Structures are given as C-alpha cells and as structure tokens.
Amino acid sequence: MRQAVFRRPEIGDDNEMLRARLHAIWETAPGLKGWLGTVDHKEIGIRYIITAFVLLALGGIEALVIRLQLAGPDLHLLTPEQYNEFFSTHGMTMIFLYASPILSGFSNYLWPLLLGSRDMAFPRMNAFSYWVFLGSAIFLYSGFLVGAGPNDGWFNYVPFAEKDYNPGFNQDFYSLGMIFLGISTTVGAANFIVTAFKTRAPGMSINRIPIMIWGTLTASAANLVVVPAVSLAFFLLWMDRQFGTDFFQPAGGGQPLLWQHLFWIFGHPWVYAIVLPAMGMVSDGLPVFCRRPLVGHSLVALATVSVMILGFGVWVHHMFATGLPGLSLSFFSGASIIITFPSAVTVFAWIATIWLGRPVITTAFLYFASMILLFVIGGVSGFMTASVPVDWQLTDTYFVVAHIHYVLIGINVFPVVGATYFWFPKMTGKLMDERLGRWGFWTMFAGFNIGFLPMHLTGLLGMPRRIWTYPAGMGWSTLNLVTTLGSFLFAVGILIFFFNVIKSLRSGAPAGANPWGGSSLEWSVSSPPPPYNFAVIPTVASRHPLWEEALDESVARTSLTRGMTLDQGKEALHTSPMDAEPERIVATPEDNVAPFLLTVAMMVLFYGMLLKLWIVIGLGGLGCFAALLMWLWPRRNLLERAPPDRKEPVHG
Ligand code: HEM
Ligand SMILES: [Cu+2]
C-alpha cells in the first residue's frame, strides 16, 4: 500500500550542525557489509574507474604481445590459435570492458555533483550495474584464462563462430558473457536517463546542463535501444551452438548476414556511445583552462544529439563488402558522410574556444587539446572508409586498424586520461604531479603517433588485419617494427600516468575545492565531496554557477549556501524534466547487499548455462529469486513520498 507523507521542505543555511547531521545519515557503514552494500554513486564511480583501468592494462598487455608477434616477419611467439584469442580478447576488453565502463565510471561519479543532487535516480540499480559489469568481466576473462577466450574477433562473425568451425567453449564464453554484460549496460542506461530528467537542481533547466550530461544521456538512450539487438544476436548464436537451431546457418536456411545486421545496428551506435561522453568531458573541461565558456554551447549540445540520431542510420558502412545492393550502399555511404557535419561543429567549437580564450597549459589541457588533432585524423580516415569504392580497397587491412585506434585511443583514451588529471583533485583532494604529467603526455602522444600513423601505410600496402604473421619481402617489415616500437613507447606513457596516479594519491599537494577555477557545481563542494554531496540543494540560475560574478550574466542568483536542507532521512529532490521545478522529495534507498548477491546468483546461472548443468542453472535461478526478494522487500521508509509545497520560496 502506498503511503504518502506530505511535508514542506525545510529551507536553511549551510552550517556545521546540518553537515554533521547529513553526514550521519549518508555515510556508508564501515566493514564488509558497507563495502558490499554501498549505493553511494561516488564509491561506485570510483570502483568502475579502477576496474576499467585494470582492464585497460590487461587489454594493453595483450596488445603488446600482439605487437611483439608482428614486430618482424615470420615470428612464432604465438600460435595462430593463440593469436586469434589474443586479438579477439584485446578488442573485446578494450571496447566492452574498458572504453564504455570507464565513461560510466566518470559519469556515475560526476553526474549528481554536476547536477546538484544527492545521488543517481536509482542508487541500488547503480550498484547493481557495477557488480554485473565486474561479474561479466570475470566471466569473460575466466574463458581466456582457461584458453577459451573469444577467438573470432570482437565482432564475432558467423559462420566462423558456429559450432562446426569453432567447437570449443570460446564462443560460449563470449556469447553468454556479452548477454550478461548487456544487463549492466541496460540498467545503467535507464538509470542515467531518469537521473538526467528528474534529479537536476532547481533552476537547472534543460538549456543549462553541461555538455557531458548530453554526451552520456544520448549514449544511454542509444544503448537502451541497441543493446537488446546484440544480446539477441548472441542469444541466437548460443541457441545455434547448443541446440542446433539455424538462425545463422545457411545449411538449415539461416542467414549469416542477419548476424552482421544485428551486430552492426548495435556496433555502430556503440562507437558513439564510447566517444560522445568523452567529447562531453572535453567540452566541459577545455573551457575551464581557456577561462571562458564553450563557444556555441547550444550548438554543441544539438550536435551531440544529432550525431547520435544519425548514428542509427549508418551501420551498413561496416558491411560494404558483403554484396548488398548498390542503392543501399549509396544511401549508407551518404549518411556516413553527413555525420561528419555535426562532428565538425563540435571540433570548431573547441578550436574557437581555445582561440578566443586565454589558455592555461596544464596537463589536462594538453590531453583535451590533443584530442582535436587526433579526432581530425580519425575523422579523415573515417570519411575515406565511408566512401564505398575506397572502402572496398581498404576493408580488412591495417588501414582500418589505424582508423579505429585513432578514433578509440584519440577520442576515448586521451580525453579519459585528461579527465583523470582534471577531476582527480575533486575525487581525492590531492593534485596530480604536473611535471610527471607532461612527461606522460608527450610520451603517450609521441608513442601513439609513431605507432599508429604508419599503420595507415601498412594498410595501403595491403597488409590484412587479423593475420598472425607475414613473410619478409612484402614491404611491411620496417613499418611493423616502427609500429611495435611506437606501441611500447605509448605503453610507457600509460605507465607514467598510472604511476602518477599512485604517487599523487600518496603525496600529492592538497587541492582545495576548486583548483582549476571551474564553473560547474561539483567545484563548489569540498574535495573529496562529503557523502551527501551538497549540504543544501543548490538553486541554479545560469550555465556557469561559479562564474556568474566574472561573466556578469545579468544578476548572480545561483544560491549555494541557502536552500532545501532535506535532512529528515536519506532524501533527495526530484524536479520537472524541462525546467527543473521542484516536484517532490523522495526517500532514497539505504545501502543493501542484494545487488551484490543478485550478481553472484546470476554468475552461477551463467556458468550453469555454459556447462549446461541443469542443477546449477536451477540453483542460480533460485538464488536470483531470493536476492530479488531481498531487494524488493517492502520497507516503509522507501514508500514515503512528499511533494514540496511549490508556493514556498526556495531561498530568501
Ligand atoms: C598499446 C595500445 C594498443 C595497441 C598496440 C593495439 C594494437 C592492436 C593491433 C595490432 C590490432 C590488430 C590485431 C589484428 O588485426 O591482427 C588491434 C585490434 C584492435 N584494437 Fe587495439 N591496440 C591498442 C589499444 C587499443 C585500445 C585502447 C582500444 C579501444 C579502446 C583498442 C581497440 C581495438 C579493437 C576494437 C581491435 C579490433 C580487434 C578485432 O579485429 O576484432 N585497441 N589493436
Ligand atoms: Cu560505424
């Protein structure tokens, strides 16, 4: 039964007593139970970030092994079978276990702070999405460790992935692991969407939200639509393999091409899902160092949304070589080229912002600014492969490997490292070492270009991707050696970055609340932020709450020290989707270990399915049921919903 308790929100000033009270309410309990049960978005965000960086390191080690194998002609460091597993696991790790989760990590940590709220809309689902990410990563890697990792590339083409050609457990680990991981992505995406529309601070109308919110919001909307397609594809593949159905097997009337459609209608938008949030980080971070607002803020927001929408219409550019009718190729080629227009809007906005600002060259600035160059290089090679006749020459050569790495490393890894330099002080209260930062940046930047620029040439000279070795005399040997040396230099750059993180964590200079002079709400709270984020819910009156004085935007009306206190329990404020008018006070959930237990039960279930052991499947299913029961067990405090009295002024 729904029980509502109506009350007016208390309006008050930020003070020590209020803080102590909120602290007691919001703090995570100590010990194992608190650790497994926490629903604090900041802790979950940091776990996401650390886990994703560990996986980046694993994927990087695999890449270096690949590069050693390819350093010269006729090398035999890996067998062909091992090579298949290495590059497939490398791709899978980088795309699914690093690039996407790292952005979820930053967004989980930052969103409520950027939005002026106490937590995400569904904190327990947030915890659940992290645990499922971890569980599926362990599941996928357990296959690799027993020599049964994915071995048909990250896009896993049938019929190679069918049982006839691939009898081991490899593809079963991959299929089931991807379905498992899809649950995490979907839950996370739904959470982001509701969070963006319901939990913004009063006054943060839709035209005042930071670009990073737009980036993750559009990415989440896309994920919600396309992840089911790929989960379905992997499920059908699993059925083909385990029960002899013929979804993708031509012998039984199935369609191998169906796999490619299902995969790429997911795969292409996914690429935007791992770059748009990163572009958002740059759009929000760069202006801080340029000491001026982003040029064309609204245009960049619109460009972000248009890229995502157009992104749904271009998946066939991954299938130009499959023999589809010419007319559809023209259509998808045109659509792929049009997508560069909104992307260019963002690039020009960044250039104009640097041009018109007074840039302070910090390490974070270098990372953000370098993205512009790398994005342009990746964009140009993308423009080339979007053209059908050119693609027919280049597809499945190292040119494509060069292209994907400029896009993925240039537009995901560089901004993410920059974002770490930028927000590390907020997360830890310590500054990172700038001198080491510069060394790391230039090593990474040089290593990356030395390693990956020549791959364009190797590709133009005809070296196919996914070959485990090549004979001498093809004209590829020197280029490959340079690429390998560059890759190792790049890896040294990443190591310097990791080293800097650990060193600064131990002995970094204290950061203070706003070391860079940032303009958005997260910089208004202490570093690291208190468990409740904001003592009083801020009331926002412009796009740059912390710059209002300097920018002289009408009158400064943003209130950071007086507002709703919401200290009657674990409470948050929900506001209206467009104008962010206060709507109701909601009780947010207490810490709970059910999301963790549910994940453990799901792992049992998935291992049961892998081994086709019905008793294990049954146990896992029962476990899921029990954990869900625990999760959903009615608690009175969660049923309390109190709409605030709208006539009450929010601050005096
Ligand atoms: C030290 C850094 C890296 C090096 C040296 C490297 C090297 C390589 C090489 C040589 C291949 C081609 C394997 C082949 O086709 O035989 C490859 C494939 C790939 N890499 Fe990387 N890579 C690195 C980092 C990354 C990162 C950061 C990402 C993504 C965020 C990434 C995503 C991919 C993908 C998606 C593939 C395609 C795998 C497939 O064909 O199925 N790589 N990488
Ligand atoms: Cu694409």
XYZ file of C-alpha atoms and ligand atoms in Angstrom:
696
model
C 0.000 0.000 0.000
C 1.333 3.413 -0.916
C 1.626 5.756 1.969
C 2.423 9.391 1.368
C 3.702 11.765 3.979
C 3.245 15.327 2.827
C 5.526 17.984 4.098
C 7.150 21.214 3.106
C 10.849 21.076 2.506
C 12.863 22.818 5.169
C 14.803 25.801 3.911
C 18.038 26.546 5.695
C 21.616 27.708 5.578
C 24.699 25.610 5.214
C 26.164 25.136 8.708
C 28.201 22.705 10.754
C 25.255 21.161 12.551
C 23.463 20.438 9.302
C 26.590 18.897 7.863
C 27.120 16.641 10.854
C 23.519 15.526 10.659
C 23.692 14.779 6.937
C 26.966 13.002 7.393
C 25.426 10.629 9.904
C 22.552 9.923 7.517
C 24.550 9.408 4.322
C 27.765 7.803 5.440
C 28.402 4.246 4.245
C 28.651 1.793 7.132
C 32.193 0.562 7.832
C 33.230 -3.030 7.255
C 32.464 -5.655 4.671
C 28.715 -5.160 4.752
C 29.053 -1.467 3.973
C 31.608 -2.206 1.297
C 29.424 -4.756 -0.473
C 26.212 -2.867 0.139
C 27.103 0.755 -0.600
C 24.911 2.632 -3.042
C 26.915 5.879 -2.950
C 27.421 6.989 -6.557
C 30.905 8.289 -5.766
C 32.128 4.956 -4.451
C 30.503 3.114 -7.324
C 32.002 5.550 -9.811
C 35.492 5.086 -8.423
C 35.132 1.306 -8.487
C 34.039 1.480 -12.101
C 37.030 3.665 -12.937
C 39.573 1.445 -11.157
C 38.147 -1.767 -12.617
C 38.098 -0.305 -16.115
C 41.698 0.898 -15.800
C 42.787 -2.575 -14.659
C 41.101 -3.976 -17.749
C 42.779 -1.324 -19.909
C 46.092 -2.592 -18.577
C 45.138 -6.210 -19.356
C 43.973 -5.308 -22.859
C 47.150 -3.302 -23.285
C 49.358 -6.234 -22.319
C 47.519 -8.371 -24.870
C 48.101 -5.642 -27.475
C 51.809 -5.586 -26.714
C 52.021 -9.353 -27.127
C 50.254 -8.958 -30.480
C 52.715 -6.267 -31.453
C 55.694 -8.430 -30.479
C 54.345 -11.211 -32.644
C 54.036 -8.757 -35.554
C 57.310 -6.896 -34.941
C 59.082 -8.734 -37.735
C 58.299 -11.260 -40.468
C 57.919 -14.972 -39.715
C 57.889 -14.729 -35.929
C 56.472 -17.556 -33.830
C 55.840 -16.103 -30.412
C 52.172 -17.134 -30.568
C 50.483 -19.971 -32.404
C 47.786 -18.918 -34.887
C 45.127 -20.169 -32.435
C 46.605 -18.136 -29.619
C 46.844 -15.107 -31.893
C 43.126 -15.327 -32.632
C 42.362 -15.382 -28.947
C 44.716 -12.514 -28.209
C 43.387 -10.036 -30.729
C 39.781 -11.010 -30.075
C 40.160 -10.689 -26.332
C 42.072 -7.446 -26.845
C 39.219 -5.969 -28.895
C 36.550 -7.263 -26.549
C 38.371 -5.963 -23.488
C 39.078 -2.534 -24.887
C 35.637 -1.917 -26.320
C 33.335 -3.573 -23.819
C 35.297 -3.765 -20.596
C 37.318 -0.567 -20.752
C 36.011 2.120 -23.126
C 32.384 2.002 -22.134
C 32.688 1.250 -18.380
C 35.344 3.911 -17.824
C 32.904 6.518 -19.095
C 30.126 5.082 -16.942
C 32.537 5.395 -14.038
C 33.202 9.073 -14.616
C 29.539 9.737 -15.228
C 28.481 7.844 -12.131
C 30.911 9.806 -10.051
C 30.250 13.193 -11.591
C 26.612 13.329 -12.596
C 24.977 14.009 -9.232
C 27.721 16.538 -8.476
C 27.273 18.274 -11.832
C 23.511 18.214 -11.455
C 23.417 19.479 -7.887
C 21.760 16.399 -6.450
C 22.414 13.870 -3.731
C 22.654 10.691 -5.811
C 21.544 8.999 -9.003
C 17.833 8.373 -9.541
C 18.168 4.656 -8.707
C 21.173 4.180 -6.439
C 20.695 0.449 -5.970
C 20.420 -0.177 -9.675
C 23.598 1.808 -9.952
C 25.370 -0.563 -7.566
C 23.856 -3.499 -9.430
C 25.157 -2.277 -12.787
C 28.671 -2.104 -11.347
C 28.525 -5.595 -9.854
C 27.195 -7.064 -13.088
C 29.960 -5.333 -15.022
C 32.524 -6.863 -12.662
C 30.829 -10.275 -12.739
C 30.649 -10.400 -16.525
C 34.263 -9.239 -16.832
C 35.308 -12.114 -14.564
C 33.119 -14.476 -16.577
C 34.609 -13.374 -19.907
C 38.156 -13.470 -18.599
C 37.724 -16.863 -16.977
C 37.317 -18.171 -20.521
C 40.529 -16.507 -21.655
C 42.394 -17.889 -18.651
C 41.396 -21.477 -19.425
C 42.369 -20.990 -23.051
C 38.815 -20.490 -24.271
C 38.577 -16.758 -24.828
C 36.692 -15.318 -27.808
C 38.615 -16.119 -30.979
C 36.616 -14.746 -33.880
C 37.263 -11.072 -33.368
C 35.220 -8.741 -31.240
C 32.520 -8.676 -33.913
C 32.447 -12.384 -33.960
C 31.316 -13.197 -37.458
C 29.255 -16.272 -38.230
C 29.644 -18.877 -39.611
C 33.154 -18.954 -38.107
C 31.583 -18.578 -34.699
C 29.272 -21.541 -35.228
C 29.978 -24.888 -33.634
C 31.068 -26.603 -36.839
C 34.012 -24.263 -37.212
C 34.559 -23.428 -33.599
C 33.762 -26.422 -31.387
C 35.429 -25.276 -28.131
C 33.911 -23.250 -25.317
C 35.377 -19.984 -26.655
C 32.276 -18.600 -28.289
C 30.006 -19.801 -25.495
C 32.005 -17.769 -23.006
C 31.760 -14.797 -25.322
C 28.039 -15.149 -26.123
C 26.902 -15.681 -22.561
C 29.333 -13.101 -21.215
C 28.020 -10.477 -23.611
C 24.416 -11.189 -22.670
C 25.426 -10.876 -19.018
C 27.261 -7.597 -19.633
C 24.296 -6.256 -21.602
C 22.243 -6.356 -18.408
C 24.694 -3.998 -16.754
C 24.670 -1.585 -19.678
C 20.901 -1.538 -19.933
C 20.332 -0.987 -16.245
C 22.961 1.750 -16.213
C 21.495 3.467 -19.264
C 17.979 3.559 -17.826
C 19.392 5.000 -14.639
C 21.259 7.780 -16.465
C 18.206 8.780 -18.461
C 15.938 9.087 -15.437
C 18.699 10.802 -13.475
C 19.164 13.423 -16.191
C 15.495 14.268 -16.327
C 14.488 14.022 -12.676
C 17.312 14.916 -10.332
C 18.648 18.244 -11.561
C 18.929 21.038 -9.023
C 16.068 23.557 -9.099
C 16.664 26.055 -11.880
C 18.955 23.851 -13.943
C 16.673 23.977 -16.939
C 17.432 21.802 -19.937
C 19.480 24.522 -21.678
C 21.756 24.874 -18.662
C 23.031 21.337 -18.334
C 26.717 20.638 -19.005
C 27.679 19.002 -22.332
C 28.982 15.958 -20.515
C 25.431 15.254 -19.408
C 24.304 15.457 -23.038
C 27.068 13.073 -24.050
C 26.184 10.370 -21.566
C 22.470 10.971 -21.922
C 22.471 10.435 -25.688
C 24.825 7.476 -25.306
C 22.455 5.944 -22.761
C 19.438 6.490 -24.974
C 21.291 4.718 -27.768
C 22.349 1.854 -25.523
C 18.819 1.303 -24.385
C 17.747 0.837 -27.995
C 20.647 -1.155 -29.428
C 21.949 -3.381 -26.639
C 18.873 -5.644 -26.938
C 19.793 -6.206 -30.603
C 23.220 -7.534 -29.765
C 22.040 -9.511 -26.757
C 19.504 -11.140 -29.033
C 22.191 -11.867 -31.630
C 24.397 -13.555 -29.051
C 21.454 -15.465 -27.632
C 20.512 -16.783 -31.079
C 24.126 -17.764 -31.661
C 24.171 -19.625 -28.377
C 20.973 -21.425 -29.423
C 22.545 -22.338 -32.754
C 25.559 -23.716 -30.973
C 23.824 -25.528 -28.142
C 20.506 -26.629 -29.554
C 21.215 -26.850 -33.253
C 18.843 -24.097 -34.322
C 19.607 -22.478 -37.661
C 19.335 -18.751 -37.177
C 22.668 -18.062 -38.830
C 23.459 -21.389 -40.522
C 22.841 -21.424 -44.259
C 22.573 -25.218 -44.327
C 19.348 -25.021 -42.325
C 18.051 -21.913 -44.089
C 19.663 -19.388 -41.756
C 21.245 -16.097 -42.753
C 24.842 -15.258 -41.878
C 24.151 -11.701 -42.953
C 21.499 -11.432 -40.250
C 24.312 -11.617 -37.738
C 26.060 -8.675 -39.309
C 22.907 -6.554 -39.327
C 22.092 -7.340 -35.716
C 25.662 -6.793 -34.664
C 26.307 -3.541 -36.504
C 22.982 -1.915 -35.775
C 24.333 -2.155 -32.275
C 28.020 -1.811 -33.079
C 27.969 1.462 -34.883
C 25.905 3.487 -32.386
C 28.065 1.872 -29.703
C 31.060 3.649 -31.167
C 29.299 6.931 -30.474
C 28.369 5.713 -27.021
C 32.071 5.439 -26.251
C 33.049 8.752 -27.773
C 30.206 11.208 -27.119
C 30.596 11.192 -23.318
C 34.344 11.596 -23.784
C 33.706 14.515 -26.130
C 31.465 15.916 -23.424
C 34.333 15.779 -20.950
C 36.445 17.814 -23.336
C 33.630 20.275 -23.984
C 33.318 20.885 -20.254
C 36.981 20.662 -19.318
C 38.620 22.647 -22.100
C 36.744 25.929 -21.396
C 37.885 25.909 -17.777
C 41.501 26.169 -18.915
C 40.592 28.685 -21.625
C 38.928 30.840 -18.954
C 35.791 31.349 -20.996
C 32.550 29.498 -21.687
C 32.437 26.972 -24.521
C 31.728 28.699 -27.809
C 28.352 27.610 -29.197
C 27.209 25.621 -26.156
C 23.707 25.040 -27.550
C 25.055 24.076 -30.956
C 27.394 21.550 -29.405
C 24.506 20.076 -27.424
C 22.452 19.847 -30.602
C 25.393 18.368 -32.497
C 25.748 15.684 -29.823
C 22.121 14.699 -30.182
C 22.251 14.773 -33.992
C 25.368 12.614 -34.169
C 23.613 10.045 -32.070
C 20.428 10.097 -34.114
C 22.285 9.938 -37.428
C 24.405 7.195 -35.881
C 21.451 4.834 -36.031
C 21.355 5.138 -39.802
C 24.855 4.219 -40.843
C 25.541 0.689 -39.597
C 25.775 -0.725 -43.109
C 29.104 1.079 -43.677
C 30.589 -1.887 -41.834
C 29.085 -4.161 -44.452
C 30.086 -2.524 -47.723
C 31.970 -5.630 -48.786
C 29.143 -8.103 -48.173
C 27.457 -7.768 -51.570
C 24.405 -5.729 -50.584
C 22.532 -3.934 -53.411
C 24.239 -0.813 -54.780
C 21.415 1.565 -53.881
C 21.575 0.744 -50.202
C 25.340 1.169 -50.286
C 24.910 4.689 -51.714
C 22.385 5.550 -49.056
C 24.559 4.405 -46.175
C 27.663 5.951 -47.683
C 25.874 9.322 -47.919
C 24.539 9.037 -44.384
C 28.009 8.207 -43.068
C 29.490 11.248 -44.725
C 26.741 13.548 -43.444
C 27.551 12.517 -39.896
C 30.857 14.381 -40.163
C 28.976 17.710 -40.280
C 27.719 17.779 -36.684
C 31.026 16.274 -35.540
C 32.795 19.182 -37.221
C 30.560 21.639 -35.345
C 31.976 20.326 -32.082
C 35.541 20.469 -33.354
C 35.123 24.082 -34.492
C 33.555 24.981 -31.161
C 36.646 23.642 -29.359
C 39.045 25.448 -31.674
C 37.117 28.709 -31.277
C 37.094 28.301 -27.510
C 40.881 27.965 -27.416
C 41.274 30.767 -29.936
C 39.104 33.238 -28.072
C 40.256 32.242 -24.608
C 43.441 32.688 -22.634
C 44.509 29.052 -22.318
C 46.436 27.885 -19.283
C 48.562 24.984 -20.487
C 48.112 22.267 -17.863
C 48.479 18.533 -18.421
C 44.714 18.166 -18.567
C 44.573 20.930 -21.177
C 47.185 19.136 -23.288
C 45.181 15.933 -23.254
C 41.956 17.714 -24.105
C 43.500 19.832 -26.834
C 45.344 16.887 -28.415
C 42.023 15.222 -28.914
C 41.172 17.828 -31.531
C 44.079 16.736 -33.732
C 43.525 13.013 -33.194
C 39.794 13.365 -33.822
C 40.509 15.095 -37.123
C 42.920 12.348 -38.243
C 40.411 9.645 -37.252
C 37.661 11.625 -38.927
C 39.521 11.882 -42.212
C 40.258 8.147 -42.367
C 36.628 7.511 -41.412
C 35.492 9.778 -44.216
C 37.624 7.677 -46.567
C 36.215 4.330 -45.454
C 32.709 5.781 -45.649
C 33.176 6.004 -49.401
C 32.238 2.634 -50.917
C 34.921 2.208 -53.596
C 37.668 3.324 -51.213
C 36.334 1.005 -48.548
C 36.409 -1.931 -50.935
C 40.157 -1.400 -51.195
C 40.805 -0.740 -47.547
C 38.418 -3.000 -45.684
C 40.104 -5.617 -43.520
C 43.529 -4.040 -43.970
C 45.666 -2.310 -41.356
C 44.236 1.000 -42.570
C 41.111 0.115 -40.651
C 43.168 -0.839 -37.605
C 44.796 2.613 -37.813
C 41.395 4.254 -38.134
C 39.778 2.505 -35.174
C 42.725 3.286 -32.946
C 42.740 6.978 -33.847
C 39.092 7.055 -33.031
C 39.216 4.905 -29.915
C 42.517 5.978 -28.403
C 42.346 9.541 -29.701
C 38.768 10.165 -28.725
C 38.399 7.878 -25.745
C 41.753 7.218 -24.046
C 43.251 10.709 -24.391
C 40.183 12.525 -23.010
C 39.818 9.947 -20.245
C 43.394 10.455 -19.090
C 42.837 14.218 -19.363
C 39.642 13.859 -17.351
C 41.564 11.983 -14.692
C 44.052 14.846 -14.382
C 41.124 17.255 -14.300
C 38.866 15.529 -11.752
C 41.413 13.599 -9.694
C 41.725 16.583 -7.282
C 37.962 16.519 -6.788
C 37.880 12.772 -6.180
C 40.859 12.552 -3.857
C 41.559 16.048 -2.537
C 45.099 15.819 -3.974
C 46.634 17.412 -7.054
C 48.440 15.219 -9.563
C 52.077 15.922 -10.347
C 52.159 18.305 -13.315
C 55.787 17.708 -14.308
C 55.311 13.965 -14.455
C 52.023 14.676 -16.191
C 53.769 16.461 -19.039
C 56.322 13.691 -19.416
C 53.485 11.187 -19.533
C 51.545 13.226 -22.049
C 54.380 13.720 -24.519
C 55.435 10.074 -24.235
C 51.894 8.914 -24.896
C 51.345 11.388 -27.696
C 54.617 10.599 -29.460
C 54.320 6.853 -28.909
C 50.768 6.786 -30.169
C 51.516 8.619 -33.407
C 54.770 6.781 -34.053
C 52.919 3.511 -33.539
C 49.646 4.088 -35.303
C 50.288 6.611 -38.080
C 52.416 4.095 -40.074
C 49.572 1.570 -39.860
C 47.748 3.658 -42.458
C 50.627 2.952 -44.807
C 50.900 -0.715 -43.896
C 47.237 -0.951 -44.777
C 47.606 0.924 -48.052
C 50.407 -1.509 -48.893
C 47.891 -4.284 -48.474
C 48.626 -5.887 -45.113
C 45.425 -7.602 -43.984
C 44.268 -7.266 -40.384
C 43.931 -10.385 -38.242
C 46.902 -12.258 -39.665
C 49.242 -13.799 -37.156
C 52.416 -13.359 -39.199
C 53.641 -12.383 -42.665
C 56.559 -13.283 -44.922
C 59.538 -10.984 -45.471
C 59.706 -9.030 -48.706
C 56.181 -7.631 -48.645
C 57.409 -4.136 -47.800
C 55.702 -4.314 -44.413
C 58.599 -5.261 -42.156
C 60.063 -1.850 -41.309
C 56.647 -0.267 -40.850
C 55.644 -3.043 -38.492
C 58.808 -2.665 -36.475
C 58.208 1.071 -36.111
C 54.624 0.375 -35.089
C 55.765 -2.058 -32.424
C 58.340 0.375 -31.033
C 55.758 3.173 -31.016
C 53.253 0.942 -29.194
C 55.754 0.235 -26.464
C 56.505 3.936 -26.094
C 52.776 4.577 -25.850
C 52.539 1.909 -23.149
C 55.353 3.628 -21.236
C 53.280 6.829 -21.376
C 50.311 4.986 -19.873
C 52.588 3.555 -17.171
C 53.801 7.049 -16.284
C 50.171 8.061 -15.941
C 49.351 5.116 -13.639
C 52.492 5.826 -11.643
C 51.485 9.467 -11.296
C 48.059 8.453 -10.002
C 49.563 6.258 -7.291
C 52.271 8.762 -6.372
C 49.815 11.684 -6.185
C 47.416 9.619 -4.123
C 50.182 9.210 -1.546
C 51.917 12.545 -1.649
C 50.011 14.954 -3.910
C 49.616 18.576 -2.827
C 46.232 19.371 -1.247
C 43.792 20.511 -3.914
C 41.138 22.624 -2.236
C 37.582 22.786 -3.519
C 38.256 24.411 -6.891
C 41.880 24.138 -8.016
C 41.255 24.989 -11.699
C 38.672 27.703 -11.201
C 35.919 25.551 -12.700
C 32.416 26.869 -13.283
C 30.156 23.915 -12.606
C 28.593 22.755 -9.365
C 30.982 19.931 -8.486
C 33.670 22.544 -7.783
C 31.503 24.210 -5.145
C 31.831 21.322 -2.682
C 34.883 20.132 -0.778
C 37.428 17.748 -2.341
C 36.673 14.898 -1.906
C 32.962 15.696 -1.611
C 31.059 14.737 1.545
C 28.867 11.610 1.315
C 25.740 13.769 0.901
C 27.343 15.949 -1.853
C 25.515 19.199 -1.089
C 24.572 20.353 2.390
C 21.785 22.452 0.902
C 20.399 21.699 -2.541
C 21.721 24.491 -4.787
C 19.375 26.689 -6.779
C 20.866 27.307 -10.202
C 20.399 30.453 -12.254
C 22.826 30.088 -15.160
C 25.056 27.724 -17.095
C 28.111 28.672 -15.076
C 27.045 28.946 -11.464
C 30.567 29.563 -10.200
C 31.459 32.157 -12.818
C 28.390 34.343 -12.520
C 30.266 37.282 -10.969
C 33.056 37.225 -13.555
C 30.769 36.732 -16.529
C 28.322 39.311 -15.286
C 25.435 37.308 -16.710
C 22.525 39.513 -15.597
C 22.433 39.244 -11.802
C 24.090 36.414 -9.943
C 21.247 34.465 -8.481
C 22.589 30.968 -8.028
C 22.345 30.039 -4.385
C 24.859 27.597 -3.000
C 24.538 28.237 0.704
C 20.827 28.580 1.295
C 18.162 26.213 0.041
C 16.392 22.962 0.819
C 18.189 21.056 3.517
C 16.413 17.696 3.107
C 17.848 16.264 6.298
C 14.928 14.231 7.614
C 16.421 10.997 6.364
C 18.115 9.824 3.202
C 16.269 12.242 0.968
C 16.673 13.701 -2.479
C 14.732 16.157 -4.575
C 13.017 15.338 -7.848
C 12.402 18.150 -10.300
C 10.475 18.520 -13.538
C 12.137 17.256 -16.730
C 12.440 20.512 -18.690
C 12.530 23.457 -16.291
C 13.790 21.649 -13.200
C 10.980 22.922 -10.988
C 10.899 21.156 -7.605
C 8.303 18.399 -7.697
C 8.745 16.095 -4.767
C 11.000 14.919 -2.024
C 11.919 11.282 -2.411
C 13.434 8.901 0.073
C 16.451 7.220 -1.463
C 17.353 3.639 -0.625
C 19.647 2.587 2.182
C 22.720 0.504 1.473
C 21.852 -3.073 0.637
C 23.802 -6.186 -0.318
C 21.012 -7.525 -2.549
C 22.532 -6.116 -5.789
C 25.767 -7.906 -4.978
C 24.034 -11.175 -4.086
C 21.880 -10.997 -7.196
C 25.019 -10.688 -9.302
C 26.614 -13.699 -7.617
C 23.478 -15.738 -8.290
C 23.482 -14.600 -11.898
C 27.072 -15.710 -12.262
C 26.095 -19.158 -11.013
C 23.273 -19.157 -13.532
C 25.544 -18.195 -16.419
C 28.188 -20.764 -15.536
C 25.392 -23.319 -15.353
C 24.261 -22.347 -18.841
C 27.821 -22.503 -20.097
C 28.278 -26.050 -18.840
C 24.635 -26.996 -19.487
C 24.297 -28.291 -15.937
C 20.631 -28.004 -15.145
C 21.096 -28.340 -11.426
C 23.478 -25.374 -11.381
C 21.082 -23.381 -13.531
C 18.310 -24.203 -11.075
C 20.402 -23.141 -8.103
C 21.374 -19.901 -9.804
C 17.751 -19.188 -10.653
C 16.671 -19.780 -7.071
C 19.463 -17.528 -5.890
C 18.320 -14.757 -8.223
C 14.780 -15.096 -6.912
C 15.937 -14.887 -3.308
C 18.151 -11.881 -3.986
C 15.357 -10.098 -5.824
C 13.030 -10.771 -2.925
C 15.581 -9.255 -0.593
C 15.976 -6.269 -2.902
C 12.258 -5.623 -3.253
C 11.240 -6.408 0.315
C 8.896 -3.563 1.199
C 10.316 -1.036 3.592
C 8.212 1.726 4.914
C 10.778 4.468 4.553
C 11.020 3.833 0.835
C 7.324 4.346 0.354
C 7.337 7.842 1.729
C 6.886 10.415 -0.949
C 6.376 14.046 -0.102
C 5.756 16.703 -2.730
C 7.206 20.035 -1.647
C 4.925 22.993 -1.357
C 5.615 24.882 -4.546
C 4.480 28.224 -3.135
C 7.270 28.215 -0.609
C 10.206 30.287 -1.937
C 13.292 28.141 -2.244
C 15.596 30.701 -0.747
C 15.011 34.000 0.968
C 49.050 -0.089 -26.612
C 47.911 0.165 -27.216
C 47.337 -0.674 -28.333
C 47.973 -1.416 -29.295
C 49.466 -1.576 -29.502
C 46.955 -2.039 -30.088
C 47.226 -2.891 -31.160
C 46.274 -3.526 -31.910
C 46.524 -4.353 -33.053
C 47.893 -4.643 -33.643
C 45.338 -4.810 -33.512
C 45.086 -5.667 -34.743
C 45.097 -7.114 -34.472
C 44.860 -7.844 -35.772
O 44.012 -7.394 -36.548
O 45.515 -8.861 -36.010
C 44.333 -4.269 -32.665
C 42.995 -4.514 -32.823
C 42.007 -3.834 -32.111
N 42.187 -2.900 -31.111
Fe 43.964 -2.314 -30.359
N 45.722 -1.687 -29.615
C 45.910 -0.840 -28.550
C 44.941 -0.210 -27.795
C 43.578 -0.283 -28.072
C 42.557 0.470 -27.394
C 42.804 1.475 -26.271
C 41.365 0.122 -27.959
C 39.963 0.606 -27.644
C 39.616 1.470 -26.744
C 41.633 -0.865 -28.979
C 40.683 -1.494 -29.764
C 40.948 -2.456 -30.714
C 39.924 -3.137 -31.475
C 38.433 -2.944 -31.360
C 40.593 -4.020 -32.345
C 39.955 -4.948 -33.365
C 40.010 -6.361 -32.902
C 39.371 -7.226 -33.923
O 39.791 -7.148 -35.091
O 38.464 -7.973 -33.591
N 42.988 -1.087 -29.020
N 44.912 -3.488 -31.681
Cu 30.439 2.524 -37.936
